[in-house]
Short mmCIF file of C-alpha atoms in Angstrom, two decimals:
data_model
loop_
_atom_site.label_atom_id
_atom_site.label_comp_id
_atom_site.label_asym_id
_atom_site.label_seq_id
_atom_site.Cartn_x
_atom_site.Cartn_y
_atom_site.Cartn_z
CA MET A 1 57.39 20.07 -8.44
CA ASN A 2 56.26 23.13 -10.66
CA LEU A 3 57.04 21.25 -13.74
CA SER A 4 54.68 18.24 -12.63
CA HIS A 5 52.10 20.35 -11.54
CA LEU A 6 51.93 22.19 -15.15
CA GLN A 7 51.76 19.03 -16.55
CA THR A 8 48.66 17.82 -14.28
CA MET A 9 47.09 21.28 -15.29
CA SER A 10 47.68 20.79 -19.03
CA SER A 11 46.45 17.32 -18.90
CA GLU A 12 43.36 18.21 -17.20
CA LYS A 13 42.94 21.11 -19.65
CA GLN A 14 43.44 18.83 -22.60
CA ALA A 15 40.94 16.27 -21.08
CA GLU A 16 38.30 18.79 -20.61
CA GLU A 17 38.84 20.30 -24.21
CA ALA A 18 38.42 16.94 -25.72
CA ILE A 19 35.17 16.11 -23.91
CA VAL A 20 33.66 19.64 -25.04
CA SER A 21 34.90 19.44 -28.61
CA SER A 22 33.49 15.74 -28.71
CA LEU A 23 30.19 17.18 -27.18
CA ASN A 24 30.02 19.89 -29.83
CA GLU A 25 30.69 17.77 -32.60
CA THR A 26 27.98 15.30 -31.58
CA MET A 27 25.67 18.58 -31.02
CA GLU A 28 26.67 19.98 -34.79
CA HIS A 29 25.87 16.19 -36.33
CA GLU A 30 22.35 16.10 -34.50
CA GLU A 31 21.38 19.65 -35.43
CA GLU A 32 22.46 18.80 -39.20
CA ASP A 33 20.43 15.57 -39.09
CA GLN A 34 17.44 18.03 -37.94
CA GLY A 35 17.86 20.32 -40.82
CA ASP A 36 17.28 23.85 -41.11
CA ASN A 37 13.53 23.96 -41.25
CA SER A 38 11.09 26.19 -39.23
CA ILE A 39 10.03 23.21 -37.39
CA PHE A 40 13.22 22.64 -35.66
CA SER A 41 13.28 25.33 -32.96
CA VAL A 42 9.84 24.08 -31.72
CA LYS A 43 10.94 20.47 -31.98
CA SER A 44 14.23 21.29 -30.03
CA LEU A 45 12.21 23.08 -27.35
CA LEU A 46 9.89 20.14 -26.60
CA TRP A 47 12.01 17.12 -27.79
CA HIS A 48 15.66 17.95 -27.67
CA GLY A 49 17.22 18.71 -24.24
CA GLY A 50 20.77 18.63 -23.10
CA SER A 51 21.12 21.48 -20.79
CA VAL A 52 21.87 21.83 -16.92
CA TYR A 53 18.40 22.77 -16.34
CA ASP A 54 16.90 19.43 -18.34
CA ALA A 55 19.39 17.30 -16.15
CA TRP A 56 17.77 18.89 -13.13
CA PHE A 57 14.50 18.19 -14.20
CA SER A 58 15.16 14.68 -15.40
CA CYS A 59 17.12 13.98 -11.84
CA ALA A 60 14.28 15.50 -9.67
CA SER A 61 11.36 14.31 -11.76
CA ASN A 62 12.96 10.55 -11.70
CA GLN A 63 13.89 10.64 -7.95
CA VAL A 64 10.10 10.82 -6.78
CA ALA A 65 6.98 9.47 -8.30
CA GLN A 66 4.85 6.57 -6.78
CA VAL A 67 7.28 6.51 -3.83
CA LEU A 68 5.84 9.69 -2.62
CA LEU A 69 2.38 7.59 -1.87
CA THR A 70 4.34 4.92 0.36
CA LEU A 71 6.48 7.19 2.29
CA PRO A 72 3.66 8.01 4.74
CA TYR A 73 3.41 4.29 5.43
CA SER A 74 7.04 4.25 6.16
CA PHE A 75 6.45 6.94 8.67
CA SER A 76 3.84 4.77 10.29
CA GLN A 77 6.52 1.88 10.51
CA MET A 78 9.34 3.87 12.10
CA GLY A 79 7.91 7.22 13.74
CA MET A 80 7.90 10.75 12.10
CA LEU A 81 11.45 12.01 13.83
CA SER A 82 12.90 8.70 12.35
CA GLY A 83 11.48 9.20 8.96
CA ILE A 84 12.45 13.07 8.60
CA ILE A 85 15.86 12.36 9.79
CA LEU A 86 16.31 9.20 7.40
CA GLN A 87 15.00 11.23 4.43
CA VAL A 88 17.76 13.63 4.88
CA PHE A 89 20.54 11.37 5.61
CA TYR A 90 19.85 9.01 2.75
CA GLY A 91 19.20 12.28 0.56
CA VAL A 92 22.88 13.47 1.28
CA LEU A 93 24.28 9.97 1.03
CA GLY A 94 22.52 9.55 -2.46
CA SER A 95 23.81 12.92 -3.77
CA TRP A 96 27.27 12.05 -2.51
CA THR A 97 27.19 8.73 -4.71
CA ALA A 98 25.66 10.29 -7.47
CA TYR A 99 28.48 12.79 -7.49
CA LEU A 100 31.18 9.84 -7.48
CA ILE A 101 29.34 8.51 -10.18
CA SER A 102 29.78 11.56 -12.52
CA VAL A 103 33.48 11.80 -11.38
CA LEU A 104 33.94 8.38 -12.86
CA TYR A 105 31.84 8.97 -15.93
CA ILE A 106 34.11 11.99 -16.54
CA GLU A 107 37.21 10.01 -16.05
CA TYR A 108 36.17 7.04 -18.14
CA ARG A 109 35.11 9.53 -20.87
CA THR A 110 38.32 11.56 -20.52
CA ARG A 111 40.63 8.38 -21.05
CA LYS A 112 38.32 6.90 -23.99
CA GLU A 113 38.55 10.50 -25.95
CA LYS A 114 42.72 10.40 -25.53
CA GLU A 115 42.30 7.01 -27.18
CA ASN A 116 40.30 8.64 -29.91
CA VAL A 117 37.16 6.87 -29.23
CA SER A 118 33.99 8.55 -30.73
CA PHE A 119 30.64 8.21 -28.99
CA LYS A 120 28.61 9.27 -32.03
CA ASN A 121 25.15 7.20 -31.70
CA HIS A 122 26.39 5.46 -28.71
CA VAL A 123 25.41 5.84 -25.03
CA ILE A 124 27.66 5.42 -22.36
CA GLN A 125 26.18 3.44 -19.61
CA TRP A 126 27.16 2.61 -16.11
CA PHE A 127 28.47 -0.97 -16.66
CA GLU A 128 30.73 0.43 -19.52
CA VAL A 129 32.24 3.06 -17.28
CA LEU A 130 33.17 0.10 -14.57
CA ASP A 131 34.54 -1.96 -17.55
CA GLY A 132 36.64 0.91 -18.75
CA LEU A 133 38.19 1.55 -15.37
CA LEU A 134 38.06 -1.61 -13.31
CA GLY A 135 37.75 -4.33 -15.99
CA PRO A 136 35.25 -7.05 -16.93
CA TYR A 137 34.10 -8.49 -13.31
CA TRP A 138 33.20 -5.35 -12.23
CA LYS A 139 31.32 -4.72 -15.96
CA ALA A 140 29.36 -8.11 -14.89
CA ILE A 141 28.40 -6.77 -11.45
CA GLY A 142 27.14 -3.58 -12.26
CA LEU A 143 25.20 -5.04 -15.37
CA ALA A 144 23.37 -7.57 -13.03
CA PHE A 145 22.70 -5.12 -10.41
CA ASN A 146 21.45 -2.27 -12.52
CA CYS A 147 19.48 -4.00 -14.85
CA THR A 148 17.65 -6.01 -12.17
CA PHE A 149 17.25 -2.95 -10.30
CA LEU A 150 15.92 -1.06 -13.33
CA LEU A 151 13.46 -4.07 -14.31
CA PHE A 152 11.87 -4.10 -10.69
CA GLY A 153 11.89 -0.05 -10.84
CA SER A 154 9.79 -0.49 -13.82
CA VAL A 155 7.67 -3.38 -12.34
CA ILE A 156 6.96 -1.07 -9.37
CA GLN A 157 5.91 1.88 -11.53
CA LEU A 158 3.37 -0.63 -13.14
CA ILE A 159 1.96 -1.51 -10.08
CA ALA A 160 1.66 1.92 -8.85
CA CYS A 161 -0.44 2.68 -12.11
CA ALA A 162 -2.80 0.08 -11.10
CA SER A 163 -2.79 0.73 -7.37
CA ASN A 164 -3.87 4.62 -8.12
CA ILE A 165 -6.38 4.14 -10.77
CA TYR A 166 -8.37 1.75 -8.77
CA TYR A 167 -9.26 4.63 -6.44
CA ILE A 168 -10.87 6.32 -9.46
CA ASN A 169 -12.46 3.18 -11.10
CA ASP A 170 -12.99 0.16 -9.03
CA LYS A 171 -14.99 -1.46 -11.32
CA LEU A 172 -11.97 -3.21 -12.62
CA ASP A 173 -9.66 -5.18 -10.14
CA LYS A 174 -6.13 -4.17 -9.93
CA ARG A 175 -4.64 -6.97 -11.78
CA THR A 176 -6.81 -5.72 -15.02
CA TRP A 177 -5.56 -2.23 -14.54
CA THR A 178 -2.03 -3.92 -14.65
CA TYR A 179 -2.67 -5.67 -17.78
CA ILE A 180 -4.22 -2.42 -19.45
CA PHE A 181 -1.16 -0.10 -17.97
CA GLY A 182 1.28 -2.68 -19.26
CA ALA A 183 0.20 -2.12 -22.82
CA CYS A 184 0.33 1.82 -22.44
CA CYS A 185 3.76 1.55 -21.01
CA ALA A 186 4.99 -0.41 -23.88
CA THR A 187 4.72 2.87 -25.83
CA THR A 188 7.94 4.05 -24.33
CA VAL A 189 9.73 1.91 -26.81
CA PHE A 190 9.40 5.08 -29.27
CA ILE A 191 11.23 7.44 -27.37
CA PRO A 192 14.95 7.11 -28.39
CA SER A 193 17.07 8.38 -25.52
CA PHE A 194 17.08 10.91 -22.67
CA HIS A 195 17.56 13.71 -24.83
CA ASN A 196 14.01 13.13 -25.69
CA TYR A 197 12.45 13.40 -22.16
CA ARG A 198 12.74 17.14 -21.93
CA ILE A 199 9.13 18.36 -22.09
CA TRP A 200 8.26 14.92 -20.02
CA SER A 201 10.67 15.70 -17.30
CA PHE A 202 9.28 19.22 -16.80
CA LEU A 203 5.63 17.93 -16.89
CA GLY A 204 6.42 14.74 -14.45
CA LEU A 205 8.02 17.19 -11.77
CA GLY A 206 4.90 19.48 -11.98
CA MET A 207 2.73 16.66 -11.68
CA THR A 208 4.49 15.35 -8.45
CA THR A 209 4.69 18.78 -7.18
CA TYR A 210 0.91 19.04 -7.25
CA THR A 211 0.50 15.67 -5.77
CA ALA A 212 2.53 16.24 -3.01
CA TRP A 213 1.04 19.39 -1.94
CA TYR A 214 -2.56 17.90 -2.51
CA LEU A 215 -1.48 15.26 -0.10
CA THR A 216 -0.17 17.75 2.44
CA ILE A 217 -3.04 20.08 2.30
CA ALA A 218 -6.05 17.41 2.10
CA ALA A 219 -4.55 15.73 5.17
CA LEU A 220 -4.25 18.94 7.25
CA VAL A 221 -7.67 19.94 6.02
CA HIS A 222 -9.04 16.62 6.83
CA GLY A 223 -7.56 16.75 10.32
CA GLN A 224 -6.85 13.90 12.80
CA VAL A 225 -9.01 11.19 12.50
CA GLU A 226 -11.03 10.03 15.89
CA GLY A 227 -8.83 8.11 17.96
CA VAL A 228 -5.64 8.65 16.08
CA THR A 229 -2.60 6.78 17.47
CA HIS A 230 1.21 6.92 16.54
CA GLN A 231 2.84 4.27 18.23
CA GLY A 232 5.60 3.55 15.62
CA PRO A 233 8.45 2.40 15.86
CA THR A 234 6.66 -0.90 17.59
CA LYS A 235 8.54 -3.52 15.81
CA LEU A 236 12.21 -3.82 14.51
CA VAL A 237 10.92 -5.53 11.27
CA LEU A 238 8.64 -2.70 10.50
CA TYR A 239 11.17 -0.11 11.33
CA PHE A 240 13.93 -1.49 9.03
CA THR A 241 11.39 -2.03 6.20
CA GLY A 242 10.42 1.75 6.48
CA ALA A 243 14.06 2.79 6.51
CA THR A 244 14.70 0.77 3.41
CA ASN A 245 11.85 2.36 1.60
CA ILE A 246 13.51 5.82 2.35
CA LEU A 247 16.70 4.24 1.21
CA TYR A 248 15.13 3.43 -2.01
CA THR A 249 13.57 6.93 -2.44
CA PHE A 250 16.83 8.33 -2.57
CA GLY A 251 18.54 5.63 -4.62
CA GLY A 252 16.94 6.78 -8.04
CA HIS A 253 20.52 7.44 -9.63
CA ALA A 254 20.70 4.17 -11.45
CA VAL A 255 20.20 6.13 -14.72
CA THR A 256 22.89 8.79 -13.57
CA VAL A 257 25.16 8.10 -16.25
CA GLU A 258 22.43 8.02 -19.31
CA ILE A 259 21.28 11.66 -18.05
CA MET A 260 25.05 12.93 -17.96
CA HIS A 261 25.52 11.56 -21.17
CA ALA A 262 22.25 13.29 -22.85
CA MET A 263 24.07 16.68 -21.51
CA TRP A 264 25.86 18.91 -23.87
CA LYS A 265 28.61 19.56 -20.90
CA PRO A 266 28.56 16.48 -18.74
CA GLN A 267 31.18 18.10 -16.29
CA LYS A 268 28.30 20.47 -15.04
CA PHE A 269 26.57 17.64 -13.50
CA LYS A 270 28.36 17.09 -10.24
CA TYR A 271 26.05 19.02 -8.13
CA ILE A 272 22.82 18.64 -9.93
CA TYR A 273 21.62 15.60 -7.85
CA LEU A 274 22.10 17.39 -4.75
CA LEU A 275 20.08 20.51 -6.07
CA ALA A 276 17.39 18.16 -7.31
CA THR A 277 17.41 16.12 -3.88
CA LEU A 278 17.19 19.52 -2.03
CA TYR A 279 13.89 20.32 -3.86
CA VAL A 280 12.65 16.64 -3.56
CA PHE A 281 12.51 17.30 0.15
CA THR A 282 10.20 20.02 -0.12
CA LEU A 283 7.85 17.37 -1.54
CA THR A 284 8.60 14.53 0.56
CA ILE A 285 8.99 15.70 4.22
CA PRO A 286 5.58 17.81 4.26
CA SER A 287 3.39 15.24 2.47
CA ALA A 288 4.65 12.44 4.55
CA SER A 289 4.26 14.24 7.86
CA ALA A 290 0.96 15.72 7.24
CA VAL A 291 -0.49 12.33 6.17
CA TYR A 292 1.03 10.34 8.98
CA TRP A 293 -0.23 13.45 11.36
CA ALA A 294 -3.68 13.06 10.21
CA PHE A 295 -4.24 9.15 10.01
CA GLY A 296 -1.38 7.64 12.42
CA ASP A 297 -1.50 3.71 12.53
CA GLN A 298 -4.28 3.51 10.23
CA LEU A 299 -1.48 3.80 7.24
CA LEU A 300 0.13 0.26 8.66
CA ASN A 301 -2.44 -1.27 6.27
CA HIS A 302 -2.54 1.26 3.71
CA SER A 303 0.62 1.19 1.84
CA ASN A 304 -0.86 3.80 -0.81
CA ALA A 305 -1.68 7.20 0.79
CA PHE A 306 -4.29 7.81 -1.76
CA SER A 307 -6.46 5.24 -0.09
CA LEU A 308 -7.48 7.19 3.48
CA LEU A 309 -7.98 10.67 1.77
CA PRO A 310 -11.74 11.39 1.23
CA HIS A 311 -12.94 11.07 -2.83
CA SER A 312 -12.78 14.58 -4.46
CA ALA A 313 -12.15 16.08 -7.56
CA TRP A 314 -8.83 17.27 -6.15
CA ARG A 315 -7.82 13.73 -5.29
CA ASP A 316 -9.13 12.43 -8.72
CA ALA A 317 -6.69 15.20 -10.32
CA ALA A 318 -3.59 14.01 -8.27
CA VAL A 319 -4.43 10.27 -9.21
CA ILE A 320 -4.50 11.19 -12.76
CA LEU A 321 -1.38 13.33 -12.56
CA MET A 322 0.68 10.71 -10.70
CA LEU A 323 -0.50 7.92 -13.16
CA ILE A 324 1.09 10.01 -16.13
CA HIS A 325 4.23 10.69 -14.41
CA GLN A 326 4.28 6.99 -13.47
CA PHE A 327 4.21 6.33 -17.32
CA ILE A 328 7.21 8.85 -17.65
CA THR A 329 8.95 7.33 -14.67
CA PHE A 330 8.48 3.94 -16.46
CA GLY A 331 10.33 5.25 -19.36
CA PHE A 332 13.06 6.49 -17.60
CA ALA A 333 13.74 3.05 -15.65
CA CYS A 334 13.39 1.28 -19.04
CA THR A 335 15.36 3.35 -21.17
CA PRO A 336 18.65 1.83 -19.95
CA LEU A 337 17.17 -1.52 -20.17
CA TYR A 338 16.29 -0.98 -23.81
CA PHE A 339 19.92 0.36 -24.59
CA VAL A 340 21.33 -2.88 -22.98
CA TRP A 341 19.27 -4.97 -24.98
CA GLU A 342 19.98 -2.88 -28.38
CA LYS A 343 23.69 -3.54 -27.65
CA VAL A 344 22.95 -7.28 -27.03
CA VAL A 345 20.82 -7.81 -30.21
CA GLY A 346 23.24 -5.38 -32.28
CA MET A 347 20.38 -2.70 -33.07
CA HIS A 348 21.90 0.28 -30.72
CA ASP A 349 23.76 1.85 -33.80
CA THR A 350 20.45 1.69 -35.97
CA LYS A 351 19.07 5.14 -37.02
CA SER A 352 15.49 3.95 -37.49
CA ILE A 353 13.31 4.70 -34.55
CA CYS A 354 10.77 2.01 -35.57
CA LEU A 355 13.33 -0.76 -35.91
CA ARG A 356 14.90 0.03 -32.32
CA ALA A 357 11.48 0.39 -31.13
CA VAL A 358 10.56 -3.30 -32.34
CA SER A 359 13.93 -4.75 -30.79
CA ARG A 360 13.06 -3.19 -27.61
CA LEU A 361 9.67 -4.84 -27.16
CA PRO A 362 11.02 -8.12 -25.42
CA VAL A 363 12.08 -6.03 -22.46
CA VAL A 364 8.67 -4.89 -21.66
CA ILE A 365 7.22 -8.43 -21.55
CA PRO A 366 9.05 -9.59 -18.28
CA ILE A 367 8.18 -6.56 -16.57
CA TRP A 368 4.67 -7.01 -17.19
CA PHE A 369 4.74 -10.60 -15.93
CA LEU A 370 6.28 -9.68 -12.99
CA ALA A 371 4.09 -7.03 -12.01
CA ILE A 372 1.13 -9.30 -12.20
CA ILE A 373 2.93 -11.77 -9.94
CA PHE A 374 3.98 -9.48 -7.21
CA PRO A 375 1.27 -6.68 -6.91
CA PHE A 376 2.39 -5.68 -3.59
CA PHE A 377 2.52 -1.92 -3.88
CA GLY A 378 4.89 -0.67 -0.70
CA PRO A 379 6.46 -3.89 0.68
CA ILE A 380 8.06 -4.46 -2.96
CA ASN A 381 9.84 -1.00 -2.71
CA SER A 382 11.61 -1.82 0.44
CA ALA A 383 12.71 -5.41 -0.87
CA VAL A 384 14.01 -3.59 -3.90
CA GLY A 385 15.63 -1.24 -1.91
CA SER A 386 17.42 -3.37 0.37
CA LEU A 387 18.58 -6.03 -2.19
CA LEU A 388 19.31 -3.96 -5.17
CA VAL A 389 19.40 -0.32 -4.44
CA SER A 390 21.86 -0.75 -1.58
CA PHE A 391 24.54 -2.20 -3.90
CA THR A 392 23.50 -0.46 -7.21
CA VAL A 393 23.49 3.25 -6.11
CA TYR A 394 25.54 3.16 -2.76
CA ILE A 395 27.93 0.39 -2.40
CA ILE A 396 29.46 -0.06 -5.91
CA PRO A 397 29.74 3.44 -6.66
CA ALA A 398 31.68 4.00 -3.53
CA LEU A 399 33.77 0.85 -3.96
CA ALA A 400 34.58 1.70 -7.63
CA HIS A 401 35.57 5.08 -7.04
CA THR A 402 38.10 4.04 -4.21
CA LEU A 403 39.75 1.27 -6.21
CA THR A 404 39.79 3.70 -9.36
CA TYR A 405 41.95 6.09 -7.54
CA LYS A 406 43.95 3.67 -5.19
CA SER A 407 47.08 4.24 -7.17
CA ALA A 408 49.18 7.64 -6.82
CA SER A 409 49.48 7.94 -10.47
CA ALA A 410 45.51 7.65 -11.07
CA ARG A 411 44.97 10.40 -8.07
CA LYS A 412 47.64 12.67 -9.86
CA ASN A 413 46.18 12.03 -13.38
CA ALA A 414 42.39 12.57 -12.15
CA ALA A 415 40.20 14.19 -14.76
CA GLU A 416 38.10 16.08 -12.05
CA LYS A 417 39.82 17.91 -8.88
CA LEU A 418 38.86 17.05 -5.75
CA PRO A 419 35.76 18.76 -4.30
CA CYS A 420 36.11 22.19 -2.45
CA PHE A 421 34.36 20.81 0.54
CA LEU A 422 36.65 17.80 1.00
CA PRO A 423 39.90 18.38 -0.58
CA SER A 424 41.66 15.25 0.89
CA TRP A 425 41.82 12.02 -0.69
CA THR A 426 42.15 10.41 2.68
CA ALA A 427 38.84 11.90 3.72
CA ILE A 428 37.14 10.86 0.50
CA TYR A 429 38.14 7.03 1.34
CA ALA A 430 36.97 7.45 5.04
CA VAL A 431 33.49 8.61 3.54
CA ASN A 432 33.38 5.95 1.00
CA THR A 433 34.30 3.28 3.48
CA ALA A 434 31.78 4.44 5.95
CA ILE A 435 28.97 4.34 3.55
CA VAL A 436 29.74 0.80 2.03
CA ILE A 437 29.58 -0.55 5.92
CA TRP A 438 26.55 1.48 6.89
CA VAL A 439 24.76 0.53 3.63
CA PHE A 440 25.79 -3.29 3.68
CA VAL A 441 25.04 -3.75 7.45
CA VAL A 442 22.02 -1.36 7.81
CA GLY A 443 20.68 -1.34 4.28
CA PHE A 444 21.39 -4.61 2.78
CA GLY A 445 21.61 -6.90 6.03
CA LEU A 446 19.06 -5.39 8.45
CA GLY A 447 16.93 -3.80 5.79
CA GLY A 448 16.96 -7.09 3.54
CA TRP A 449 16.05 -9.14 6.75
CA ALA A 450 13.15 -6.69 7.64
CA SER A 451 11.76 -6.11 4.20
CA MET A 452 11.75 -9.95 2.82
CA THR A 453 10.09 -10.74 6.34
CA ASN A 454 7.41 -8.19 5.41
CA PHE A 455 7.35 -9.25 1.70
CA ILE A 456 6.88 -13.21 2.59
CA LYS A 457 3.87 -12.03 4.97
CA GLN A 458 2.33 -10.39 1.71
CA VAL A 459 2.71 -13.49 -0.26
CA ASP A 460 1.16 -15.48 2.47
CA THR A 461 -1.49 -13.36 3.21
CA PHE A 462 -2.37 -12.52 -0.55
CA GLY A 463 -0.85 -15.22 -2.44
CA LEU A 464 1.05 -14.41 -5.70
CA PHE A 465 -1.01 -13.23 -8.85
CA ALA A 466 -3.24 -11.49 -5.87
CA LYS A 467 -6.34 -10.19 -7.96
CA CYS A 468 -6.89 -7.06 -6.01
CA TYR A 469 -4.04 -6.26 -3.38
CA GLN A 470 -5.18 -4.44 -0.37
CA CYS A 471 -8.72 -3.71 -1.91
CA PRO A 472 -11.62 -2.97 0.54
CA PRO A 473 -13.98 -6.14 0.95
CA SER A 474 -16.87 -5.93 -1.73
CA PRO A 475 -18.87 -8.10 -3.66
CA SER A 476 -16.72 -7.57 -6.71
CA SER A 477 -13.47 -8.39 -4.51
CA LYS A 478 -13.98 -11.76 -2.73
CA HIS A 479 -10.47 -12.26 -2.69
CA HIS A 480 -10.39 -10.62 0.93
#
């Protein structure tokens, strides 16, 4: 018994040392490439992040962007109490599945390091982890769901840009703004990897924090509108549409593996997502509650919270900061797609940033096109949440973790120890099974029915390629 225990401890230590030494080699290699000039320290400070703090900023910044503006809309669909409870519930659920993804990444990397596989100039992605641990069928499933989710995640950021800028300048319709921002967002092809989002993640989170507290304070200062009503929930369709938008909010970890890979010590990632989620609660719960308190059921026809708040310099600042942050989040969602496409066309190992940028451009075109076809800011979040996020970041990680460690030998040789708060494999299997059943029935089943019903209603009301979705009637906007 003692001998097997010592062997397990020894294998764990060897695995950890292998990963750390590999990462140190990668780091040294990258530092050599930078050269010993005086610019290095500034460039490193702004451009080249891989610390625990960088990962925290990346997770928190990526988790909540434009969705902050749609949460009051969700509260109007489901009521304040349900809104708050489900935010906490899905926040904890999302943190658990992000933890599972991080465990599977370490397991995959440890096994590959033992086979002397080098990851220099190669970014490990979620579908590769699934392939290495569970085989080609799982790779195909992971790739299909992840890429589709990230594609529509990028589409949503583009739609949000057009929706927001309209509240500063309504001389152009939202479709024209989508063309303009599509061109702007295409410049993200020049950002090589998640290492290079250091300054952007920091700024992005600052911008979201400002916007969240602007929404909260502006709604409280404005006070309740005359005759305000808070009738939600009134219909099951609306209730589950709102619930899937919240599921979408805390399902932002489709880029977890890429963020982990950008860390110098990925083993430290385990609890980062939970810490990021706790901070995000301080942004989402007060802002959604305050705006819903002030405007009540009016939000049912205003999926963007900016549309009800009075015009002011503070609102303009919030709109501009959100636009910049949506540009950053577009890059976050698109970068894994760029990596997949580079691997398909054989450009992933190329060192030239310009060559890689040119090869990435075809990824942006379908995103641009889809944003013009489906400009339904708000309803599209719920549709993506129920059909894609439910599988990508809840069901697949929970199933993959259970199947990876189903054999006694896999559990015995696991690269990561069981968490201190759940030191039993039976308990972990029970939690994973409960997540799969809950998300499949409530998130995918009921949520899919509700969000698609709502989405089809938007298509019937506004049509595909809608020129100016949910714009107030005006001489320049006769569509409504």
